[in-house]
Coordinates of N, CA and C and ligand atoms in Angstrom, one line a residue:
M1 N 15.9 4.5 8.6 CA 14.5 4.4 8.7 C 14.0 4.2 10.2
E2 N 15.1 4.4 11.3 CA 14.8 4.6 12.2 C 14.2 5.8 12.8
D3 N 14.7 6.8 12.5 CA 14.4 8.2 12.0 C 12.5 8.5 11.9
K4 N 12.5 7.7 10.6 CA 10.9 7.7 9.9 C 10.1 6.9 10.9
I5 N 10.8 6.0 11.5 CA 9.6 4.9 12.4 C 9.3 6.0 14.0
E6 N 10.4 6.7 14.5 CA 10.4 7.6 15.5 C 9.1 9.0 15.2
H7 N 9.4 9.3 13.9 CA 8.8 10.3 13.4 C 6.9 9.7 13.2
A8 N 7.0 8.6 12.5 CA 5.9 8.3 12.6 C 5.0 8.0 14.0
K9 N 6.0 7.6 15.2 CA 5.2 7.2 16.3 C 4.9 8.8 16.8
E10 N 5.6 9.7 16.7 CA 5.3 11.0 17.4 C 4.2 11.4 16.8
L11 N 3.8 11.6 15.1 CA 2.7 11.6 14.2 C 1.3 10.8 15.3
I12 N 1.7 9.8 15.3 CA 0.5 9.0 15.9 C 0.0 9.3 17.4
E13 N 1.3 9.7 18.2 CA 1.3 10.3 19.9 C 0.4 11.6 19.3
D14 N 0.8 12.6 18.7 CA 0.3 13.6 19.0 C -1.5 13.5 18.1
A15 N -1.5 12.7 17.3 CA -2.8 12.6 17.1 C -3.8 12.3 18.2
V16 N -3.1 11.2 19.0 CA -4.1 10.3 19.8 C -4.5 11.6 20.8
R17 N -3.3 12.1 21.2 CA -3.5 13.5 22.3 C -4.6 14.4 22.0
N18 N -4.7 14.5 20.5 CA -5.5 15.9 20.0 C -6.9 15.5 19.7
Y19 N -6.8 13.9 19.6 CA -8.3 13.6 19.1 C -8.3 12.6 19.7
P20 N -9.4 12.7 20.6 CA -9.5 11.4 21.6 C -10.8 10.4 20.7
R21 N -11.4 11.0 19.7 CA -12.0 10.1 18.9 C -11.4 9.5 17.5
I22 N -10.5 8.6 17.8 CA -9.8 8.6 16.7 C -9.6 6.8 16.5
A23 N -9.0 6.2 15.0 CA -9.2 5.0 15.3 C -8.0 4.7 13.7
V24 N -7.4 3.7 13.7 CA -6.4 3.2 13.3 C -7.5 2.5 11.5
A25 N -7.2 2.7 10.8 CA -8.1 1.8 9.5 C -7.1 0.6 9.5
C26 N -7.5 -0.4 8.9 CA -6.7 -1.6 9.0 C -7.0 -2.8 7.5
S27 N -6.4 -2.5 6.3 CA -7.0 -3.5 4.9 C -6.3 -5.0 5.3
F28 N -5.3 -4.9 6.2 CA -4.4 -6.3 6.5 C -3.7 -6.4 5.4
G29 N -3.3 -5.2 4.6 CA -2.1 -5.5 3.8 C -1.0 -5.0 4.7
K30 N 0.1 -5.1 3.8 CA 1.4 -4.8 4.4 C 1.7 -3.6 5.2
D31 N 1.0 -2.4 4.6 CA 1.1 -1.4 5.2 C 0.3 -1.1 6.3
S32 N -0.9 -1.7 6.3 CA -2.0 -1.4 7.6 C -1.2 -2.1 8.5
M33 N -0.4 -3.3 8.3 CA 0.2 -4.0 9.5 C 1.0 -3.2 10.0
V34 N 1.9 -2.5 9.2 CA 3.1 -1.6 10.0 C 2.3 -0.4 10.6
T35 N 1.5 -0.2 10.2 CA 0.4 1.1 10.8 C 0.0 0.7 12.2
V36 N -0.6 -0.3 12.2 CA -1.3 -0.6 13.3 C -0.2 -1.5 14.3
H37 N 0.6 -1.8 14.2 CA 1.6 -2.2 14.9 C 2.3 -0.8 15.8
L38 N 2.7 -0.2 15.1 CA 2.9 1.3 15.6 C 2.0 2.0 16.5
A39 N 0.7 2.2 15.7 CA -0.1 2.8 16.7 C -0.6 2.1 18.0
K40 N -0.1 0.6 17.8 CA -0.7 0.2 19.1 C 0.8 0.0 20.3
E41 N 2.0 0.5 19.8 CA 3.3 0.7 20.5 C 2.9 1.8 21.1
V42 N 2.2 2.7 20.5 CA 2.0 4.2 21.1 C 0.7 4.1 22.0
D43 N -0.2 3.4 21.8 CA -1.4 3.1 22.5 C -2.2 2.0 22.4
P44 N -1.8 1.0 23.3 CA -2.5 -0.1 23.0 C -4.1 -0.4 23.0
N45 N -4.5 0.7 23.4 CA -6.0 0.5 23.3 C -6.5 1.5 22.3
I46 N -5.8 1.6 21.5 CA -6.5 2.4 20.2 C -7.3 1.7 19.1
K47 N -8.6 2.2 18.8 CA -9.6 1.7 18.2 C -8.8 0.9 16.8
V48 N -9.3 0.2 16.2 CA -9.0 -0.6 14.8 C -10.2 -1.1 14.1
F49 N -10.4 -0.2 13.1 CA -11.6 -1.1 11.9 C -10.9 -1.3 10.9
S50 N -12.0 -2.3 10.2 CA -11.5 -2.4 8.6 C -12.6 -3.1 8.2
V51 N -13.0 -2.3 6.7 CA -14.1 -2.4 5.7 C -13.5 -4.0 4.6
M52 N -14.4 -4.7 4.8 CA -14.0 -5.7 4.2 C -15.4 -5.9 3.0
T53 N -15.3 -6.7 2.0 CA -16.0 -7.0 0.8 C -16.6 -8.1 0.8
Q54 N -17.6 -8.5 0.2 CA -17.7 -9.8 -0.4 C -16.8 -10.8 -1.2
Y55 N -16.0 -9.6 -2.0 CA -15.3 -10.1 -2.6 C -13.6 -10.0 -2.4
H56 N -13.6 -10.1 -1.1 CA -12.4 -10.4 -0.4 C -11.9 -11.8 -0.3
P57 N -10.9 -12.3 -1.0 CA -10.8 -13.6 -0.6 C -10.7 -14.5 0.9
R58 N -11.0 -15.6 1.0 CA -10.7 -16.3 1.9 C -10.3 -16.1 2.8
E59 N -8.6 -15.9 2.1 CA -7.4 -16.0 2.9 C -7.2 -14.7 3.9
T60 N -8.0 -13.5 3.4 CA -8.0 -12.2 4.2 C -8.3 -12.3 5.5
F61 N -9.9 -13.1 5.2 CA -10.7 -12.9 6.2 C -10.0 -14.2 7.2
D62 N -9.3 -15.0 6.8 CA -8.7 -15.9 7.8 C -7.4 -15.0 8.7
Y63 N -7.2 -13.9 7.3 CA -5.2 -13.6 8.1 C -6.0 -12.5 9.1
L64 N -7.3 -12.0 8.6 CA -7.7 -10.8 9.7 C -8.2 -11.5 11.1
K65 N -8.6 -12.5 11.3 CA -8.9 -13.6 12.2 C -7.5 -13.9 12.8
L66 N -6.7 -14.1 12.4 CA -5.4 -14.8 13.0 C -4.6 -13.3 13.5
M67 N -4.5 -12.3 13.1 CA -3.7 -10.9 13.5 C -4.8 -10.5 14.4
D68 N -5.9 -10.4 14.3 CA -6.7 -9.7 15.3 C -6.3 -10.5 16.6
K69 N -6.2 -11.8 16.7 CA -5.9 -12.3 17.9 C -4.4 -12.2 18.5
K70 N -3.5 -12.2 17.4 CA -2.1 -12.2 17.4 C -1.7 -10.8 18.1
M71 N -2.3 -9.6 17.3 CA -2.0 -8.4 17.9 C -2.6 -7.6 18.4
N72 N -3.9 -8.4 19.3 CA -4.5 -7.8 20.0 C -5.2 -6.6 19.5
L73 N -5.9 -6.5 18.5 CA -6.3 -5.6 17.7 C -7.5 -4.8 18.1
G74 N -8.7 -5.8 18.7 CA -10.1 -5.7 18.8 C -10.6 -4.9 17.6
I75 N -10.4 -5.7 16.8 CA -11.1 -5.1 15.4 C -12.6 -5.1 15.2
T76 N -12.9 -4.0 14.7 CA -14.7 -4.1 14.2 C -14.2 -3.8 12.5
V77 N -15.1 -4.8 12.4 CA -15.2 -4.9 10.8 C -16.4 -4.5 10.3
Y78 N -16.4 -3.6 9.1 CA -17.6 -3.0 8.3 C -17.9 -3.2 7.0
M79 N -19.1 -4.2 6.8 CA -19.4 -4.8 5.6 C -20.4 -5.1 5.1
V80 N -20.9 -4.8 3.8 CA -21.8 -4.7 3.3 C -22.7 -6.1 3.0
A81 N -23.3 -6.4 3.9 CA -23.7 -8.0 3.6 C -25.0 -8.3 4.7
D82 N -25.5 -9.5 4.3 CA -26.9 -9.9 5.0 C -26.6 -10.5 6.2
S83 N -25.1 -11.3 6.2 CA -24.9 -12.0 7.5 C -23.3 -12.1 7.4
V84 N -22.9 -12.4 8.5 CA -21.5 -12.6 8.7 C -21.1 -13.9 7.8
P85 N -19.9 -13.4 7.2 CA -19.2 -14.4 6.2 C -18.9 -16.0 7.3
E86 N -18.6 -16.7 6.9 CA -18.3 -18.2 7.6 C -17.2 -17.8 8.2
A87 N -16.1 -17.5 7.4 CA -14.7 -17.4 7.9 C -14.6 -16.2 9.0
L88 N -15.7 -15.3 9.2 CA -15.5 -14.1 10.1 C -16.1 -14.6 11.3
K89 N -17.0 -15.6 11.3 CA -18.0 -15.8 12.5 C -16.9 -16.4 13.6
D90 N -16.5 -15.7 14.5 CA -15.8 -15.9 15.9 C -16.1 -15.1 16.7
G91 N -16.8 -15.5 17.8 CA -17.1 -14.9 18.9 C -16.5 -13.6 19.2
S92 N -15.0 -13.7 19.0 CA -14.0 -12.5 19.3 C -14.1 -11.2 18.1
L93 N -15.3 -11.8 17.4 CA -14.9 -10.3 16.1 C -16.0 -9.7 16.3
E94 N -16.2 -8.3 16.4 CA -17.2 -7.6 15.9 C -17.6 -7.2 14.6
V95 N -18.4 -7.7 14.0 CA -19.0 -7.6 12.4 C -20.2 -6.7 12.5
R96 N -20.0 -5.4 11.9 CA -21.1 -4.7 11.5 C -21.7 -4.8 10.1
L97 N -22.6 -5.5 10.2 CA -23.3 -5.4 9.1 C -24.2 -4.3 8.4
L98 N -23.9 -4.0 7.2 CA -24.6 -2.6 6.5 C -25.4 -3.4 5.7
P99 N -26.8 -2.3 5.1 CA -27.6 -2.8 4.1 C -27.1 -3.0 2.6
T100 N -27.5 -4.4 2.2 CA -27.1 -4.7 1.1 C -27.9 -4.3 -0.5
E101 N -29.3 -3.9 0.0 CA -30.2 -3.3 -0.9 C -29.7 -2.4 -2.2
E102 N -29.0 -1.5 -2.3 CA -28.5 -0.9 -2.9 C -27.3 -1.4 -4.0
F103 N -26.5 -1.9 -3.1 CA -25.6 -2.7 -4.2 C -26.2 -4.0 -4.8
N104 N -26.8 -4.9 -4.3 CA -27.4 -5.7 -4.9 C -28.2 -5.2 -6.4
Q105 N -29.1 -4.1 -5.5 CA -29.9 -3.9 -7.1 C -28.9 -3.2 -8.3
E106 N -27.9 -2.4 -7.8 CA -26.5 -1.9 -9.0 C -26.5 -3.2 -9.7
A107 N -25.8 -4.2 -8.9 CA -24.8 -5.0 -9.1 C -25.9 -6.1 -10.3
S108 N -27.0 -6.4 -9.4 CA -28.2 -7.2 -10.7 C -28.0 -6.5 -11.9
Q109 N -28.6 -5.1 -12.0 CA -28.6 -4.6 -13.1 C -27.8 -4.6 -14.2
I110 N -26.5 -4.3 -13.8 CA -25.4 -4.2 -14.3 C -24.9 -5.8 -15.1
E111 N -25.5 -6.8 -14.5 CA -25.6 -8.3 -14.9 C -26.1 -8.8 -16.0
T112 N -27.7 -7.8 -15.7 CA -28.6 -8.4 -16.6 C -28.1 -7.5 -17.6
E113 N -28.2 -6.5 -17.7 CA -27.6 -5.5 -18.7 C -26.5 -6.0 -20.1
T114 N -25.2 -6.4 -19.1 CA -23.8 -6.8 -19.9 C -23.8 -8.0 -19.7
G115 N -24.2 -8.8 -18.8 CA -23.3 -10.4 -18.8 C -22.4 -10.3 -17.9
N116 N -21.8 -9.1 -17.1 CA -20.6 -9.1 -16.7 C -21.1 -8.7 -15.2
R117 N -20.2 -8.9 -14.3 CA -20.1 -8.4 -12.8 C -19.7 -7.1 -12.7
I118 N -20.1 -6.6 -11.8 CA -20.3 -4.8 -11.7 C -19.0 -4.4 -11.7
Y119 N -17.9 -5.3 -10.7 CA -16.3 -4.8 -10.6 C -15.8 -5.1 -11.4
A120 N -16.1 -5.5 -13.1 CA -15.7 -5.3 -14.1 C -15.9 -4.3 -14.9
I121 N -17.6 -4.1 -15.0 CA -18.0 -3.0 -15.8 C -17.9 -1.3 -15.3
N122 N -18.3 -1.5 -13.8 CA -18.0 -0.6 -13.2 C -17.7 -0.3 -11.8
P123 N -16.2 -0.6 -11.8 CA -15.5 -1.0 -10.4 C -15.8 0.6 -9.5
D124 N -15.9 1.6 -10.3 CA -15.6 3.0 -9.5 C -16.9 3.0 -8.6
E125 N -18.4 2.5 -9.1 CA -19.6 2.3 -8.2 C -19.3 1.0 -7.2
C126 N -18.9 0.1 -7.9 CA -18.6 -1.3 -6.9 C -18.0 -0.8 -5.7
C127 N -16.7 -0.1 -5.8 CA -15.7 0.5 -4.6 C -16.7 1.4 -3.8
Q128 N -17.3 2.3 -4.6 CA -18.3 3.1 -3.8 C -19.2 2.6 -3.0
L129 N -19.7 1.5 -3.5 CA -20.8 1.2 -2.5 C -20.3 -0.3 -1.3
L130 N -19.2 -0.6 -2.1 CA -18.7 -1.8 -0.8 C -17.8 -1.3 0.3
K131 N -16.6 -0.1 -0.5 CA -15.8 0.6 0.3 C -16.0 1.9 1.0
V132 N -16.4 2.7 -0.1 CA -16.6 4.2 0.4 C -17.8 4.3 1.6
E133 N -18.7 3.9 1.0 CA -20.2 4.2 2.2 C -19.7 3.4 3.1
P134 N -19.3 2.1 3.4 CA -18.9 1.7 4.8 C -17.7 2.2 5.5
T135 N -16.8 3.0 4.9 CA -16.0 3.9 5.6 C -16.4 4.9 6.2
K136 N -17.4 5.4 5.3 CA -18.1 6.5 5.8 C -18.7 6.3 7.1
V137 N -19.4 5.3 7.1 CA -19.9 4.5 8.5 C -19.1 4.8 10.1
A138 N -17.7 4.0 8.8 CA -16.8 3.8 9.9 C -16.2 4.9 10.8
V139 N -15.9 6.1 10.2 CA -15.7 7.2 10.6 C -16.4 8.4 11.0
S140 N -18.0 7.8 11.1 CA -18.9 8.8 11.4 C -18.6 9.4 12.9
S141 N -18.3 8.6 13.9 CA -18.2 8.8 14.8 C -16.9 9.2 15.2
L142 N -15.9 9.6 14.4 CA -14.7 9.7 14.9 C -14.3 11.0 14.4
D143 N -13.1 11.9 14.9 CA -12.7 13.1 14.8 C -11.5 13.0 13.9
A144 N -10.9 11.6 14.0 CA -9.4 11.7 13.3 C -9.5 10.1 13.0
W145 N -8.5 9.8 11.8 CA -8.2 8.4 11.5 C -7.0 7.8 11.0
I146 N -6.4 6.9 11.7 CA -4.9 6.8 10.8 C -4.7 5.8 9.8
T147 N -4.2 6.0 8.5 CA -4.3 5.4 7.5 C -2.8 5.0 7.2
G148 N -2.7 3.7 6.5 CA -1.2 3.4 6.0 C -1.0 3.5 4.7
L149 N -1.7 4.8 4.0 CA -1.0 5.4 2.7 C 0.5 5.8 2.8
R150 N 1.3 5.3 1.5 CA 2.3 5.5 1.4 C 2.8 6.4 -0.3
N151 N 3.5 7.5 -0.2 CA 3.6 8.2 -1.4 C 4.1 7.4 -3.0
T152 N 5.1 6.5 -2.3 CA 5.4 5.5 -3.3 C 4.9 4.3 -3.8
E153 N 3.6 4.3 -3.3 CA 2.8 3.1 -3.9 C 2.5 3.2 -5.1
G154 N 2.2 4.6 -5.9 CA 1.9 4.5 -7.3 C 1.7 5.9 -7.1
I155 N 1.2 6.6 -8.5 CA 1.2 7.8 -9.2 C 0.1 8.8 -8.1
T156 N -1.0 7.9 -7.8 CA -2.1 8.2 -7.6 C -1.7 9.0 -6.1
R157 N -0.6 8.5 -5.5 CA -0.5 8.3 -3.7 C 0.5 9.7 -3.8
V158 N 1.5 10.3 -4.7 CA 2.5 11.2 -4.5 C 2.2 12.5 -3.7
D159 N 0.6 12.7 -3.8 CA 1.1 14.4 -3.2 C 0.1 14.0 -2.0
F160 N -0.3 13.3 -1.4 CA -0.7 13.1 -0.5 C 0.1 13.9 0.9
K161 N -0.7 14.1 1.9 CA 0.1 14.8 3.1 C -0.2 13.8 4.4
E162 N 1.2 14.2 5.1 CA 0.7 13.6 6.2 C -0.1 13.7 7.3
I163 N -0.6 15.0 7.3 CA -2.2 15.2 7.8 C -2.8 15.9 7.4
E164 N -4.1 15.5 7.0 CA -5.0 16.0 6.0 C -6.3 16.3 6.9
E165 N -7.1 17.2 5.9 CA -8.3 17.5 6.7 C -9.5 17.7 5.4
K166 N -10.4 16.8 5.8 CA -11.5 17.1 4.3 C -13.0 16.8 5.4
G167 N -13.7 18.1 5.5 CA -15.0 18.4 5.9 C -15.2 18.0 7.4
G168 N -13.9 18.2 7.9 CA -13.6 18.2 9.7 C -12.9 17.3 10.1
L169 N -12.9 16.1 8.9 CA -12.1 14.6 9.7 C -10.9 14.9 9.2
I170 N -10.2 14.7 10.1 CA -8.4 14.6 10.1 C -8.3 12.9 9.8
K171 N -7.3 13.4 9.1 CA -6.6 12.0 8.2 C -4.9 11.8 8.9
I172 N -4.7 10.7 9.2 CA -3.1 11.1 9.7 C -2.6 9.5 8.7
N173 N -1.3 10.2 8.2 CA -0.4 9.3 7.1 C 1.1 8.8 7.8
P174 N 1.3 8.3 9.3 CA 2.1 8.2 9.8 C 3.1 7.5 9.2
I175 N 3.1 6.8 7.8 CA 4.3 6.1 7.3 C 4.3 6.6 5.8
L176 N 3.9 7.8 5.6 CA 3.5 8.3 4.4 C 5.0 8.3 3.5
T177 N 6.0 8.4 4.2 CA 7.5 8.5 3.3 C 8.1 7.0 3.3
F178 N 7.5 6.3 3.9 CA 8.3 4.6 3.9 C 8.3 4.0 2.7
T179 N 9.5 3.4 2.3 CA 9.5 2.7 1.1 C 8.9 1.3 1.2
E180 N 8.6 0.8 0.0 CA 8.5 -0.7 -0.1 C 9.4 -1.4 1.0
A181 N 10.7 -1.4 0.7 CA 11.6 -2.0 0.9 C 11.4 -1.5 2.7
E182 N 11.4 -0.6 3.0 CA 11.5 -0.4 4.5 C 10.1 -0.9 5.0
I183 N 9.1 -1.0 4.4 CA 7.9 -1.6 5.3 C 8.1 -3.1 5.4
W184 N 9.0 -3.5 4.4 CA 9.4 -5.1 4.9 C 10.1 -5.5 5.5
R185 N 11.0 -4.3 5.6 CA 12.2 -4.6 6.9 C 11.7 -4.4 8.2
Y186 N 10.7 -3.6 8.0 CA 10.2 -3.2 9.5 C 9.0 -4.8 9.9
I187 N 8.7 -5.2 8.8 CA 7.9 -6.4 9.2 C 8.7 -7.7 9.5
A188 N 9.8 -7.7 8.8 CA 10.4 -8.7 9.1 C 11.5 -8.5 10.7
T189 N 11.7 -7.5 10.9 CA 12.3 -7.5 12.2 C 11.5 -7.1 13.4
R190 N 10.1 -6.8 13.4 CA 9.2 -7.0 14.3 C 8.6 -8.3 14.5
G191 N 8.8 -9.3 13.5 CA 8.0 -10.6 13.7 C 6.9 -10.6 13.3
I192 N 6.2 -9.6 12.0 CA 4.8 -9.7 11.9 C 4.4 -10.6 10.5
E193 N 3.6 -11.7 10.8 CA 3.4 -12.5 10.0 C 2.5 -11.4 8.6
P194 N 3.3 -11.8 7.6 CA 2.6 -11.1 6.4 C 1.5 -11.8 5.7
H195 N 0.5 -11.2 5.2 CA -0.8 -12.1 4.5 C 0.3 -12.9 3.5
P196 N -0.8 -14.0 3.5 CA 0.3 -15.0 2.2 C 0.2 -14.8 1.0
W197 N -0.7 -14.0 0.5 CA -0.8 -13.6 -0.7 C 0.5 -12.9 -1.6
Y198 N 1.1 -12.2 -0.4 CA 2.4 -11.8 -0.4 C 3.8 -12.9 -1.3
G199 N 3.3 -13.8 -0.6 CA 4.2 -15.0 -1.3 C 3.8 -15.4 -2.6
K200 N 2.6 -15.2 -3.3 CA 2.1 -15.4 -4.4 C 2.7 -14.4 -5.4
G201 N 3.5 -13.3 -5.2 CA 4.0 -12.3 -6.0 C 3.0 -11.1 -5.9
Y202 N 2.0 -11.0 -5.1 CA 1.5 -9.5 -5.0 C 2.1 -8.6 -4.3
R203 N 1.7 -7.2 -4.7 CA 2.7 -6.4 -4.0 C 1.6 -5.3 -3.6
S204 N 0.6 -5.7 -3.9 CA -0.9 -4.6 -3.1 C -2.1 -5.4 -3.1
L205 N -2.7 -5.5 -2.0 CA -3.8 -6.4 -1.8 C -5.2 -5.8 -1.8
G206 N -5.8 -6.0 -2.3 CA -7.6 -5.7 -2.2 C -8.7 -6.9 -2.5
C207 N -9.5 -6.3 -3.1 CA -10.5 -7.6 -3.4 C -9.6 -8.6 -4.5
A208 N -10.3 -9.8 -4.4 CA -9.8 -10.8 -5.1 C -9.6 -10.2 -6.6
P209 N -11.2 -10.0 -7.6 CA -11.2 -9.8 -8.9 C -10.3 -8.6 -9.1
C210 N -9.9 -7.7 -8.0 CA -9.2 -6.3 -8.5 C -7.7 -6.3 -8.4
S211 N -7.3 -7.5 -7.8 CA -5.7 -7.8 -7.6 C -5.2 -8.7 -8.1
N212 N -3.8 -8.2 -8.7 CA -3.1 -9.2 -9.6 C -1.7 -9.4 -9.0
P213 N -1.0 -10.5 -9.3 CA 0.1 -10.4 -8.9 C 1.1 -10.0 -9.8
G214 N 2.7 -10.0 -9.5 CA 3.6 -9.6 -10.5 C 3.9 -8.6 -11.7
E215 N 3.7 -7.5 -10.7 CA 3.6 -5.7 -11.2 C 4.8 -5.1 -11.3
E216 N 5.2 -4.6 -12.1 CA 6.3 -3.7 -12.2 C 6.0 -2.1 -11.1
V217 N 5.1 -2.0 -11.2 CA 4.8 -0.7 -10.2 C 3.6 -1.2 -9.2
E218 N 4.3 -0.8 -7.9 CA 3.5 -1.4 -6.8 C 2.2 -1.8 -6.7
R219 N 1.2 -0.7 -7.1 CA -0.3 -0.7 -7.2 C -0.5 -0.7 -8.4
G220 N -0.1 -1.7 -9.6 CA 0.0 -1.5 -11.1 C -1.2 -2.9 -10.8
G221 N -1.1 -3.9 -10.1 CA -2.0 -5.3 -10.3 C -3.6 -4.6 -9.9
R222 N -3.6 -3.4 -9.2 CA -5.3 -3.3 -8.5 C -5.7 -2.7 -10.1
W223 N -7.0 -3.3 -10.3 CA -8.0 -3.0 -11.2 C -7.2 -3.1 -12.7
K224 N -6.7 -4.0 -12.7 CA -5.9 -4.3 -13.8 C -7.2 -4.6 -15.0
G225 N -6.9 -3.9 -16.0 CA -7.6 -3.9 -17.3 C -8.7 -3.2 -17.2
T226 N -8.8 -2.4 -16.0 CA -10.0 -1.4 -16.2 C -9.4 0.0 -16.1
S227 N -10.3 1.0 -16.3 CA -9.8 2.6 -16.3 C -9.4 2.9 -15.2
K228 N -9.5 2.2 -14.1 CA -9.2 2.3 -12.8 C -7.6 1.7 -12.4
C229 N -7.1 1.1 -13.3 CA -5.8 0.5 -13.0 C -4.8 1.2 -12.4
G230 N -4.5 0.4 -11.3 CA -3.2 1.3 -10.4 C -3.9 2.5 -9.7
G231 N -5.2 2.7 -9.4 CA -6.2 4.0 -9.0 C -6.3 4.0 -7.7
E232 N -7.5 4.4 -7.3 CA -7.9 4.4 -5.9 C -9.4 4.0 -5.9
C233 N -9.8 3.1 -4.6 CA -11.0 2.7 -4.4 C -12.0 4.2 -4.2
G234 N -11.6 5.2 -3.6 CA -12.4 6.3 -3.5 C -12.1 7.0 -1.8
I235 N -11.7 6.1 -0.7 CA -11.7 6.3 0.9 C -10.7 7.8 0.8
H236 N -9.5 7.7 0.0 CA -8.5 8.5 0.4 C -8.9 9.8 -0.4
T237 N -9.8 9.7 -1.4 CA -10.0 11.0 -2.4 C -11.2 11.5 -2.2
Q238 N -12.2 10.8 -1.7 CA -13.2 11.7 -1.5 C -13.7 12.1 -0.1
R239 N -14.5 13.0 0.0 CA -14.8 13.7 1.7 C -16.0 12.5 2.0
L240 N -15.5 11.9 3.4 CA -16.3 10.8 4.0 C -17.2 11.6 5.0
K241 N -17.2 12.9 5.3 CA -18.2 13.1 6.3 C -18.6 14.1 5.8
Ligands
SF4_301 S1 -11.9 -3.7 -5.5 FE1 -13.2 -4.6 -6.9 S2 -14.8 -5.9 -6.1 FE2 -13.7 -4.7 -4.1 S3 -15.4 -3.1 -4.2 FE3 -13.6 -2.3 -5.7 S4 -14.4 -3.1 -7.8 FE4 -15.4 -3.9 -5.8

């Protein structure tokens, strides 16, 4: 595992050297916390951003605030919302609000037609508007971004590479070969406090309606019961620039 850690740091070091306009994406799941910890060890001033949605649980907002302070992340949050959620109102946090019209229109049309919520009927569209589009804004001024993708998380992540390029945007995946057990070992040995939902049996975290605990496959609880089960929100599969 020490070899993997050294290799991850080398990837980050090279990326920071080659791409001055770089940032780490952080969802505040376990893999993100390892990635930002490694990145901050390489470059304490590296930028960190997070895309949050109105459907993330209160615990994630509280955890974000806590870890932003503890790890000195200096995080910028991007969010489709009219106002900053109560839980994120904190003078130390930068929250960039993005327009809500398109999402509200889509969501209310689906609710009117089906009597159900957009994430249950069309999770792809929900993720597109609440996650992918805000991520495009977050990376618009970057040459490269660093993520916590891992090959063994699920079938959709097997083929990702450590360094990727789409539309001129470089993506670095420094912990790609870490196993789930290695992630937990890193977290334990570095004294990183994990998101409280891991104590409830969750193995992969996202928005509350689309995350479920107790699955045999690591990402099996994501979008459970939909055609998107165990899949991707789109930020790692689509061109963002
Ligand atoms: S994870 Fe679920 S609630 Fe969150 S943006 Fe995607 S479909 Fe919507």
